[in-house]
Every structure is written in structure tokens, then in C-alpha cells.
């Protein structure tokens, strides 16, 4: 093939590729301004290539105008770069302002084009295999310099976008840079004759790949279907190259094996016929594949629309029962028979079901699925069931995660509500003490009996307020060694024992690593709580034991705690004590938690009721 004809064909092929991808891009991205600009870039690439073809056929005036219009090409690309970069997290006000003034970029490009045409920015020469070839001259060098400057500006903007963006947009920008470097390498050979280097522009023969790679790099992460097209195109290219190699090898050795007629056929004819057959085979692949699938799997067929419909309906489920019902309805509708679905989240056991059934169960490695009772169904039904089971397994994982997130959000809101309620309780407790003080002062002049009754109730209210403040506040402890015997001796006069025997069995030198004030609160609450149950029964007894392993036990021989109370014994406002606030044991548990210790109830130590407290040693 003549070199000038090869150059012409490559220019036409580049123009055709540019027009095809630009038309497709403009149609698929009608609502995206940046993609429209990329389509405009492809159109100007086609115009530029048509300019070379026009020069080749002697249409010099038209050819010069089309070639000198090349400033519009990087202008469209710059317009695209502005819109593509100024999205998402990388959005900037100065880019918004630049986008609003993009019309001035096009006006500047048209001005450069007009000056180049009026001042005759180039002329036609003859060199090598070309009888007509365009070279820049005079003002044309300003034209090409402006074109290069706009291109550099566009790529500099993309580089800034690459630094500010992440994910797929960052990958797209990297792909654009790679395609831009490839295009610069190919197009640079076009300028060599203008510089007095009369070399044949071999790289220009690969120019059709530039616009295709550039557009593919831009949209491959935005429009997933183009990846399927690229997969088929790459397969066709590789198969073509392999076929060309095999034909060349066969043609060279055919004469040695007596196939002289084959050896005499021109290689280009063999290649042409082979490429036509390959193209025909690729075109028939999809319909033949569908025909084979219908023969192997007769009956119900799967397609993208059916899978999308399944996914859409499964995504509507908000809980496990609803997901099971939707799955059974979809399967029964598709298969034409009743098919059951079992969803088994963690800790659930499968039930025996007769007939075809899909079981999705949760394991340590994640969700798994299996088919039961599908031994007698047709291959098409089993295939559809396996595909549906795979989709259902994925949906189970997503639903489980969604329910976990919803539960975590519910707990967060509940905890936030408790925090707000605690703050409100503390504020109300502080405010209640003011009127109580006024009542106490007002009762000072009353007779003794009424005054005593009022003061008793005021003390009860003050105790309740103190408990609320303690429970709702932030408990902090300052731990040090506390002599336990002397602390118990100081507490003994604070209680009205009323013939209740109180004793403690511990070493008089024993100490606990605790906060003195908080330990006193713990003991007061436990002793007061025990007294309320043993004070009015004969032979009431309270005993405190302590050991060297930092364990303190408070026993009493009052009535045993009922089993139904044990599950929520330390929760607030749970009490069977007459006149109690229900906060005593809750406060004790909070204080023990602040110490890093624990409180437990025991009934196996020879006493009906025992509270065991563990105070860990301070290792700070």
C-alpha cells in the first residue's frame, strides 16, 4: 500500500472514530455539560483530520481552514476539564466563575482562527510520497503556540484535579494524562515538515487510537456499559492480530506442502477475507450464544431486565419476614410453581420443608445458600434458582448490615435521650431543694408533732434528691487506702438499728483501695437497704465480711430476693422497699463501675441475701 494512501486512510479512520464516539457520548450524556464538551473535542478532531484529507485531494483553501481551526480542539478539552474537575469534593468557586465565562475561551479560539486565515498561517508543499502536505508558516506559528498553550492549561487543571480528587475520578484523570501523552507523541510528527524535517509522519498512522483511548479513559468509570464494548473491541483486535500472524505463516509455508494455489493468493486478500470472517463471527456470537442457551436450558430464560427486576424488588424488603415473602413471590412467578424460601439469621434453626426450597443461612464466614428439593426440576429452573439464590444471599448480607446500623442508631438515640434525661433530672433536683428549704423554715413555728412529721418527709425528699444527683452526675473517684474498720465504726451512729444486730468480721488493720466518700455512699446505701427489710423481723442481723483479696461482703438475714427481681436488681427505679427511691443499688453499681470493680448478689454463702463487692487494686 502506498504511504500517502495509508496516511489518508488513517486520517479518515480517525475522523470516523471521533465522530462515532462523539455522537454516542453526546447522546448518552445529554445532561452532563462536561461530556458535551468532550463530544465537541471529538468533533474538532474529526474536522482537523478532514482538513488533511482535503489538502491531500487538492482542496487547499478548505483544508487550510479546517487545519487552522485546531485551537478549538484544546478549547473544548479545557471546557471539559473545567466541568470534570469542578465536581464533588473538588468544587471551587473560582472554577464556577471560570465556567460561567467559558464563552470567552471559544471567542478567543475563533479570533486566533480568523487571524490565521487572514494572515495566511500556512502553505502547501510537496515532499516524499506527498504531493500536497500542509506546513505552518508566519502567523501559523502563533496558531500552533496558542493551541499548545491551551492544551497545557487544560492538563494543568487536570493535574490539580488529580491532587484534590480521589477514587474513580482520580483514576479517570490519570487515564486522561496517559492518553494525552500518547496523543502528543503521535501528533508531534505532523509538525516535523514545518520545521524543515521532511520525515514521513509514521506515528500519525496510529492516531485513531488516541481519541478512542481518551474518551474511554474519561467515561469508563462513569458509564459501565462502555467497558463491555471495550472488552469486545480488545478481543476483536487481539483475534485480528493473531489471525494476521497465522495467515502470514500459512502463506509462507503453503508452497512447501503442495498448496501452490494458496501460496499464490496475495496476502492482503487473505487478510481481508479472514478479517471479514472474523467480524462476521463476532457479530453472530451473541445471537448464536442465545440460541445455544435456549437449546441447553429450555423454558424460562434469564436476562438483564429480569435480574434488575429481582434486585429492585428484593431491595424493597425492610426485615427478614418481608424479604422471605418477596423472594417466594418472585421465584414462584418466574418458575411457574411454588418454591419456598428460608432465611436463617444467626442462632436460627432450619425447618423441614417439602418441595423445592432455597435456604439462606448465616455462618461465621458470611451468608451462604443451598438448594433443596431441586433434583427433579429442569436445567433452566435449576439455573434460575442458583442465580436467584446468589442474589438473595447478597441481599441478606446487605439487609443484615442495614438492620445492624439501624439498631446502632436506635441505641445511640436512646443513650442520647438518657443523657438528656440525666441532665434534666440533675437540674430539677437542684431546683427542688429551694422550695424544700422554704418549707423547712416555714415549719419551724409549728407544734412539735406536725413539725416532726414535716421534717421527716423533708429528709426523705432530700435523700431522694441526693440519690438523683448522684445517679445522674458524673462519678469520679480518687482512690487511696481506706481503713475499713474505722469507717464502719463512724457509720454505726448514723442508723436507727432498733434491736438489729450489726457486726463486722475483719482485721482491724484491713484497708481497701477506694474513694473514701464513694465507699461511704456504698455502705450507707447497702446498710440502709438491709435495715429496711430486717428491722421489723425478730432476730434481724446484718454482718460485713472482708478479705485480703479486696472482696467485701454485706450479709443480712432478711427475706430472699425473688427470682423475677434478680434480672433487673441493679436497674434504676426498681424496688420493693416501702418508701424507697429505687436508686440505691443502681448508685452502688455506678460507684463500683467507677472504681473498675463490680457488685454481685449471692445466696449461697449461708445468708438469704449477700452483696459481694470487689475493689481492684490501683495500679496507676
XYZ file of C-alpha atoms in Angstrom:
620
model
C 0.000 0.000 0.000
C 1.317 3.482 -0.937
C 2.425 5.557 2.028
C 0.331 8.556 1.011
C -2.755 6.340 0.759
C -2.034 4.853 4.186
C -1.867 8.360 5.654
C -5.190 9.271 4.018
C -6.904 6.130 5.297
C -5.695 6.724 8.855
C -6.964 10.307 8.795
C -10.358 9.114 7.561
C -10.417 6.334 10.149
C -9.534 8.807 12.926
C -12.290 11.164 11.763
C -14.770 8.305 11.661
C -13.848 7.054 15.145
C -14.026 10.583 16.547
C -17.469 11.193 15.050
C -18.825 7.849 16.255
C -17.642 8.219 19.863
C -18.668 11.898 19.952
C -22.165 11.113 18.712
C -22.540 8.282 21.223
C -21.149 10.424 24.032
C -23.416 13.363 23.219
C -26.438 11.065 23.124
C -25.641 9.232 26.380
C -24.569 12.301 28.368
C -27.161 14.861 27.327
C -27.468 16.196 30.895
C -23.706 16.451 31.573
C -22.143 19.679 30.351
C -18.585 18.380 30.619
C -19.328 15.309 28.482
C -20.827 17.523 25.797
C -17.546 19.432 25.702
C -15.687 16.128 25.295
C -18.000 15.308 22.393
C -17.107 18.706 20.891
C -13.420 17.818 21.253
C -14.010 14.640 19.249
C -15.853 16.553 16.533
C -12.991 19.036 16.212
C -10.565 16.107 15.992
C -12.632 14.808 13.059
C -12.633 18.285 11.472
C -8.821 18.517 11.819
C -8.336 15.108 10.184
C -10.734 16.026 7.360
C -8.583 19.098 6.763
C -5.582 16.870 5.989
C -7.693 14.750 3.627
C -8.917 17.914 1.885
C -5.327 19.045 1.370
C -4.469 15.580 0.082
C -7.097 15.945 -2.673
C -6.025 19.488 -3.579
C -8.817 21.414 -1.819
C -6.251 23.759 -0.330
C -8.492 26.597 0.909
C -10.876 24.260 2.701
C -8.029 22.136 4.046
C -6.150 25.142 5.471
C -9.283 26.431 7.197
C -10.009 23.086 8.813
C -6.410 22.541 9.969
C -6.027 26.089 11.296
C -9.209 25.559 13.326
C -7.174 23.386 15.697
C -7.287 25.990 18.583
C -10.919 24.954 19.053
C -9.827 21.386 19.834
C -7.945 22.130 23.107
C -10.570 24.775 23.946
C -13.268 22.102 24.010
C -10.927 19.932 26.083
C -10.322 22.789 28.542
C -14.096 23.287 28.804
C -14.425 19.584 29.575
C -11.612 19.735 32.173
C -13.307 22.643 33.994
C -16.581 20.753 34.316
C -14.992 17.376 35.075
C -12.706 18.669 37.833
C -15.263 21.023 39.390
C -17.464 18.265 40.823
C -17.879 16.648 44.207
C -15.303 17.417 46.885
C -13.092 19.286 44.404
C -15.642 22.004 43.645
C -14.218 25.549 43.838
C -15.767 29.000 43.394
C -13.058 30.194 41.020
C -13.858 27.261 38.738
C -17.544 28.191 38.881
C -16.650 31.703 37.766
C -14.402 30.349 35.007
C -17.170 28.024 33.829
C -19.574 30.965 33.526
C -17.044 32.763 31.304
C -16.186 29.801 29.070
C -17.722 31.600 26.091
C -14.704 33.929 26.069
C -12.430 30.900 25.575
C -14.301 29.969 22.423
C -14.293 33.567 21.196
C -10.505 33.701 21.698
C -10.065 30.459 19.735
C -12.234 31.817 16.897
C -10.217 35.049 16.910
C -6.941 33.114 16.548
C -8.536 31.102 13.726
C -9.671 34.277 11.934
C -6.241 35.913 12.223
C -4.576 32.743 10.946
C -6.862 32.616 7.906
C -6.498 36.301 7.040
C -2.719 36.334 7.514
C -2.256 33.013 5.692
C -0.968 30.865 8.565
C 0.380 28.084 6.368
C 1.024 26.777 2.856
C 1.084 23.529 0.918
C 4.302 21.738 -0.027
C 5.325 18.514 -1.698
C 7.781 16.107 -0.100
C 8.397 12.370 -0.070
C 5.261 10.422 -1.001
C 3.048 13.502 -0.525
C 2.168 15.812 -3.379
C 0.126 18.006 -1.016
C 1.077 18.477 2.639
C 0.281 21.366 4.996
C 3.078 23.177 6.879
C 2.811 26.144 9.247
C 4.324 29.499 8.421
C 4.149 33.115 9.606
C 1.163 33.710 11.872
C 0.514 29.968 11.782
C 3.198 29.531 14.431
C 1.121 31.731 16.740
C -1.832 29.464 15.947
C 0.040 26.317 16.966
C 1.594 28.038 20.007
C -1.853 29.123 21.233
C -3.145 25.587 20.673
C -0.307 24.099 22.722
C -0.744 26.698 25.497
C -4.460 25.928 25.886
C -3.685 22.220 25.918
C -1.084 22.717 28.653
C -3.566 24.784 30.661
C -6.198 22.058 30.393
C -3.775 19.374 31.533
C -2.521 21.576 34.377
C -6.117 21.885 35.555
C -6.476 18.111 35.360
C -3.291 17.720 37.388
C -4.763 19.966 40.079
C -7.942 17.863 39.959
C -5.887 14.685 40.318
C -4.426 16.049 43.549
C -7.789 17.130 45.007
C -9.972 14.186 43.970
C -9.878 10.526 44.903
C -11.448 7.262 43.789
C -12.745 6.800 40.245
C -12.472 10.471 39.302
C -8.789 10.438 40.213
C -8.311 7.262 38.144
C -10.092 8.864 35.176
C -7.768 11.852 35.317
C -4.732 9.553 35.393
C -6.093 7.724 32.328
C -6.575 11.074 30.552
C -2.967 12.002 31.217
C -1.786 8.694 29.767
C -3.973 9.170 26.685
C -2.803 12.798 26.366
C 0.844 11.719 26.394
C 0.058 9.151 23.717
C -1.738 11.763 21.577
C 1.144 14.248 21.929
C 3.603 11.580 20.811
C 1.501 10.773 17.748
C 0.627 14.347 16.678
C 4.146 15.758 17.142
C 5.296 14.062 13.930
C 2.834 16.221 11.952
C 4.885 19.381 12.693
C 8.269 17.987 11.604
C 7.981 19.144 7.940
C 7.097 22.632 9.204
C 10.461 22.607 10.993
C 12.335 21.551 7.850
C 12.485 17.885 8.919
C 10.968 16.080 5.949
C 10.294 12.805 7.681
C 7.315 10.621 6.984
C 4.857 11.018 9.935
C 4.741 7.357 10.905
C 3.193 7.952 14.373
C 0.199 9.644 12.702
C -0.860 6.222 11.399
C -1.810 5.266 14.961
C -3.842 8.424 15.567
C -7.232 6.583 15.525
C -6.301 5.023 18.857
C -5.854 8.424 20.568
C -9.414 9.700 20.563
C -10.787 6.251 21.443
C -8.396 5.840 24.395
C -9.055 9.368 25.611
C -12.835 9.029 25.634
C -12.615 5.551 27.146
C -10.377 6.829 29.939
C -12.915 9.552 30.719
C -16.131 7.549 30.758
C -15.065 4.048 31.817
C -15.794 4.858 35.477
C -18.956 6.859 34.727
C -20.696 4.607 32.168
C -20.095 0.965 32.965
C -21.558 -0.379 29.706
C -18.666 1.091 27.734
C -16.373 -1.382 29.489
C -18.303 -4.231 27.869
C -17.802 -2.559 24.477
C -14.111 -2.101 25.201
C -13.865 -5.751 26.150
C -15.337 -6.819 22.805
C -13.173 -4.347 20.885
C -9.992 -5.558 22.572
C -10.992 -9.154 21.887
C -11.518 -8.307 18.199
C -8.125 -6.560 17.980
C -6.266 -9.448 19.611
C -8.030 -12.025 17.472
C -7.270 -9.952 14.354
C -3.585 -9.742 15.195
C -3.461 -13.465 15.887
C -5.275 -14.189 12.634
C -2.944 -11.952 10.626
C 0.034 -13.794 12.059
C -1.443 -17.202 11.267
C -2.314 -16.157 7.704
C 1.224 -14.847 7.139
C 2.684 -18.113 8.451
C 0.306 -20.239 6.385
C 1.005 -18.261 3.205
C 4.757 -18.611 3.627
C 4.727 -22.397 4.102
C 1.786 -23.320 1.817
C 4.039 -23.816 -1.230
C 6.236 -26.305 0.628
C 3.212 -28.546 1.323
C 1.918 -28.548 -2.279
C -0.709 -25.850 -1.795
C 0.636 -23.628 -4.568
C -2.718 -22.019 -5.294
C -2.932 -20.800 -1.704
C 0.634 -19.582 -1.816
C -0.086 -17.514 -4.952
C -3.018 -15.654 -3.343
C -1.888 -12.134 -2.298
C -1.510 -11.813 1.441
C -3.706 -8.741 1.602
C -6.592 -10.714 0.094
C -6.150 -13.493 2.658
C -6.057 -10.953 5.442
C -9.129 -9.152 4.110
C -11.168 -12.349 3.791
C -10.054 -13.510 7.213
C -10.946 -10.192 8.863
C -14.373 -10.269 7.204
C -14.963 -13.781 8.553
C -13.751 -12.756 11.998
C -16.028 -9.709 12.002
C -18.954 -11.864 10.919
C -18.198 -14.405 13.668
C -18.112 -11.692 16.334
C -21.355 -10.202 15.036
C -23.079 -13.598 15.168
C -21.663 -14.564 18.561
C -24.480 -13.066 20.670
C -27.461 -14.496 18.725
C -25.793 -17.898 18.388
C -24.975 -17.882 22.116
C -28.629 -17.134 22.952
C -29.783 -19.931 20.626
C -27.434 -22.416 22.297
C -28.623 -21.295 25.734
C -32.242 -21.937 24.717
C -31.302 -25.404 23.479
C -29.361 -26.299 26.630
C -31.708 -24.533 29.080
C -35.182 -24.680 27.531
C -38.017 -22.874 29.219
C -37.629 -19.782 31.378
C -34.722 -17.563 30.327
C -32.776 -15.006 32.332
C -31.806 -11.582 31.037
C -30.528 -8.295 32.410
C -34.039 -6.887 32.765
C -35.129 -9.879 34.836
C -32.088 -9.640 37.117
C -32.584 -5.899 37.566
C -36.232 -6.509 38.450
C -35.240 -9.118 41.043
C -32.683 -6.828 42.623
C -35.120 -3.925 42.711
C -37.877 -5.943 44.408
C -35.518 -7.605 46.908
C -34.165 -4.188 47.880
C -37.685 -3.115 48.956
C -37.649 -5.524 51.951
C -37.097 -3.901 55.346
C -36.981 -7.006 57.566
C -36.500 -10.774 57.331
C -40.177 -11.829 57.020
C -40.798 -9.280 54.271
C -37.664 -10.392 52.400
C -38.794 -14.034 52.573
C -42.271 -13.196 51.246
C -40.908 -11.101 48.354
C -38.364 -13.799 47.444
C -41.030 -16.530 47.354
C -43.322 -14.387 45.189
C -40.542 -13.606 42.695
C -39.463 -17.253 42.470
C -42.988 -18.606 42.104
C -43.739 -16.062 39.374
C -40.535 -16.907 37.472
C -40.683 -20.715 37.834
C -44.427 -21.202 37.451
C -44.563 -23.324 40.620
C -44.479 -22.824 44.380
C -40.925 -22.546 45.748
C -40.264 -21.841 49.411
C -37.524 -19.643 50.855
C -35.957 -19.981 54.311
C -33.880 -17.146 55.723
C -31.860 -18.157 58.762
C -30.009 -15.325 60.502
C -27.591 -16.208 63.284
C -28.905 -18.576 66.002
C -31.937 -19.727 63.962
C -32.604 -23.378 63.080
C -33.911 -24.586 59.731
C -37.322 -26.313 59.493
C -38.047 -29.315 57.302
C -39.935 -28.210 54.184
C -41.209 -30.499 51.446
C -40.745 -29.482 47.825
C -38.216 -27.138 46.222
C -36.716 -24.684 48.693
C -33.858 -22.148 48.809
C -32.167 -21.896 52.203
C -30.010 -18.860 53.030
C -28.200 -19.223 56.345
C -25.688 -17.126 58.224
C -22.317 -18.649 59.060
C -19.114 -17.354 60.574
C -17.741 -16.702 57.079
C -20.888 -14.855 55.972
C -24.148 -15.725 54.256
C -24.391 -18.979 52.289
C -27.194 -20.515 50.221
C -28.171 -24.013 49.154
C -30.915 -25.583 47.070
C -33.146 -28.320 48.476
C -35.570 -30.482 46.507
C -34.367 -29.365 43.056
C -33.321 -32.833 41.898
C -36.293 -33.342 39.563
C -36.553 -29.863 38.027
C -35.428 -28.890 34.520
C -31.922 -27.416 33.987
C -33.352 -23.973 33.221
C -35.291 -23.887 36.501
C -32.256 -25.013 38.495
C -30.039 -22.417 36.776
C -32.542 -19.658 37.530
C -32.780 -20.843 41.142
C -28.992 -20.811 41.550
C -28.758 -17.274 40.142
C -31.632 -16.109 42.351
C -30.039 -17.746 45.405
C -26.805 -15.854 44.719
C -28.690 -12.538 44.501
C -30.701 -13.378 47.629
C -27.515 -14.168 49.561
C -26.078 -10.773 48.663
C -29.333 -9.086 49.680
C -29.319 -10.931 53.030
C -25.859 -9.553 53.777
C -26.977 -6.026 52.901
C -30.183 -6.314 54.955
C -28.269 -7.659 57.962
C -25.869 -4.739 57.771
C -28.767 -2.306 57.380
C -30.552 -3.729 60.427
C -27.349 -3.564 62.469
C -26.871 0.074 61.524
C -30.499 0.824 62.389
C -30.101 -0.880 65.786
C -26.887 1.032 66.462
C -28.643 4.291 65.584
C -31.549 3.371 67.881
C -29.149 2.696 70.751
C -27.343 5.961 70.066
C -30.588 7.914 70.202
C -31.613 6.025 73.355
C -28.305 6.828 75.030
C -28.599 10.444 73.943
C -32.095 10.530 75.449
C -30.763 9.104 78.718
C -28.015 11.725 78.809
C -30.562 14.482 78.269
C -32.849 12.937 80.884
C -29.950 12.759 83.350
C -29.168 16.427 82.813
C -32.826 17.336 83.265
C -33.030 15.268 86.458
C -29.962 16.954 87.904
C -31.362 20.400 87.090
C -34.747 19.563 88.625
C -33.095 18.120 91.746
C -31.183 21.340 92.307
C -34.314 23.433 91.767
C -36.407 21.305 94.144
C -34.109 21.991 97.094
C -35.049 25.693 97.152
C -38.776 25.165 97.902
C -37.882 22.361 100.334
C -35.685 24.748 102.313
C -38.535 27.284 102.399
C -40.936 24.601 103.678
C -38.420 23.593 106.350
C -38.108 27.189 107.592
C -41.879 27.711 107.468
C -42.467 24.636 109.640
C -40.199 25.891 112.437
C -43.090 27.588 114.283
C -45.489 24.633 114.171
C -46.286 22.305 117.057
C -43.819 19.517 117.676
C -45.882 16.656 116.179
C -46.575 18.393 112.873
C -43.053 19.777 112.731
C -41.600 16.273 113.222
C -43.850 14.828 110.503
C -42.878 17.565 108.030
C -39.172 17.309 108.843
C -39.299 13.532 108.357
C -40.811 13.905 104.895
C -38.360 16.686 104.060
C -35.455 14.400 104.967
C -36.938 11.706 102.757
C -37.279 14.156 99.856
C -33.733 15.423 100.405
C -32.452 11.837 100.351
C -34.290 11.220 97.084
C -32.803 14.388 95.594
C -29.327 13.365 96.705
C -29.807 9.952 95.103
C -30.963 11.551 91.832
C -27.963 13.887 91.782
C -25.600 11.021 92.448
C -27.125 8.761 89.827
C -27.377 11.416 87.085
C -23.972 13.000 87.754
C -20.523 12.026 86.553
C -18.958 9.865 89.267
C -15.222 10.403 89.727
C -13.088 8.598 92.275
C -9.765 9.340 93.956
C -8.522 6.045 95.278
C -6.305 5.512 98.270
C -6.045 3.084 101.171
C -9.162 3.368 103.395
C -9.145 1.756 106.914
C -12.325 -0.282 106.740
C -12.923 -0.897 110.478
C -12.708 2.761 111.457
C -15.025 3.711 108.551
C -17.655 1.211 109.745
C -17.367 2.492 113.301
C -18.027 6.037 112.063
C -21.140 4.898 110.218
C -22.705 2.951 113.096
C -24.254 6.025 114.853
C -25.969 7.185 111.641
C -28.591 4.398 111.677
C -31.549 3.557 113.893
C -30.816 -0.117 114.401
C -33.897 -0.937 116.523
C -32.556 -4.164 118.022
C -30.986 -5.270 114.740
C -27.663 -6.914 115.396
C -24.848 -5.313 113.374
C -21.435 -6.876 113.281
C -18.376 -6.939 111.092
C -15.743 -9.642 110.818
C -12.495 -8.271 109.519
C -8.967 -7.428 110.506
C -8.898 -4.062 112.268
C -5.897 -3.061 110.114
C -7.518 -4.098 106.806
C -7.682 -1.376 104.123
C -9.466 -1.105 100.771
C -8.158 0.821 97.781
C -11.164 3.090 97.195
C -12.514 6.616 97.320
C -13.482 7.312 100.959
C -16.613 9.349 100.197
C -17.851 6.968 97.497
C -17.141 3.885 99.667
C -19.153 5.516 102.439
C -22.026 6.029 99.969
C -21.894 2.352 99.003
C -22.008 1.174 102.601
C -24.747 3.610 103.622
C -26.955 2.503 100.711
C -26.417 -1.206 101.366
C -26.911 -0.891 105.140
C -29.973 1.318 104.793
C -31.453 -1.076 102.258
C -30.778 -4.083 104.505
C -32.213 -2.349 107.594
C -35.496 -1.664 105.828
C -36.025 -5.429 105.438
C -34.644 -6.839 108.757
C -35.653 -4.063 111.212
C -39.204 -5.325 111.704
C -38.482 -9.039 111.993
C -37.203 -10.957 115.048
C -33.505 -11.663 115.346
C -32.565 -9.326 112.494
C -28.910 -9.397 111.707
C -26.504 -7.606 109.362
C -22.911 -8.722 109.011
C -19.991 -7.388 106.971
C -17.027 -9.514 105.995
C -13.866 -8.553 104.177
C -10.847 -10.480 102.949
C -7.325 -9.629 101.943
C -8.202 -10.170 98.244
C -10.178 -6.885 98.198
C -13.609 -8.500 98.421
C -16.241 -7.028 100.744
C -19.469 -8.894 101.574
C -22.584 -7.393 103.177
C -24.935 -10.104 104.568
C -28.411 -9.834 106.040
C -30.966 -12.414 107.123
C -33.937 -10.628 105.606
C -36.274 -12.231 103.071
C -34.586 -13.710 99.984
C -34.875 -11.768 96.743
C -37.408 -13.278 94.355
C -36.044 -14.734 91.095
C -38.094 -12.332 88.976
C -36.277 -9.391 90.634
C -32.755 -10.735 90.120
C -32.651 -9.978 86.360
C -33.120 -6.228 86.930
C -31.928 -5.865 90.501
C -29.458 -3.069 89.769
C -31.634 -1.099 87.354
C -32.922 2.339 88.439
C -36.384 2.761 89.935
C -36.750 -0.957 90.632
C -37.503 -1.515 94.333
C -39.828 -3.468 96.625
C -38.765 -1.441 99.612
C -41.519 0.698 101.134
C -40.691 4.356 100.611
C -37.539 3.581 98.632
C -36.476 5.561 95.571
C -35.280 2.560 93.612
C -31.898 4.222 93.055
C -29.843 2.796 95.936
C -28.486 -0.334 94.253
C -28.160 1.497 90.915
C -25.952 4.105 92.591
C -23.869 1.372 94.220
C -23.293 -0.279 90.854
C -22.290 3.034 89.242
C -19.800 3.695 92.038
C -18.345 0.198 91.697
C -18.057 0.679 87.920
C -16.209 3.958 88.516
C -13.739 2.025 90.703
C -13.310 -0.590 87.970
C -14.869 -3.131 90.306
C -18.172 -4.988 90.447
C -21.130 -5.854 92.696
C -22.977 -9.152 92.571
C -25.822 -10.743 94.503
C -25.231 -14.147 96.137
C -27.434 -16.507 98.162
C -25.007 -19.436 98.514
C -22.949 -18.204 101.466
C -25.302 -19.234 104.307
C -27.256 -15.959 104.272
C -30.542 -15.245 102.454
C -29.089 -12.076 100.935
C -25.456 -11.224 100.299
C -23.996 -8.409 98.201
C -20.397 -9.081 97.219
C -18.205 -6.144 96.188
C -14.826 -6.370 94.536
C -12.436 -3.407 94.641
C -9.402 -3.863 92.356
C -6.060 -2.523 93.467
C -4.975 0.801 91.973
C -2.063 0.136 89.561
C -1.653 3.745 88.450
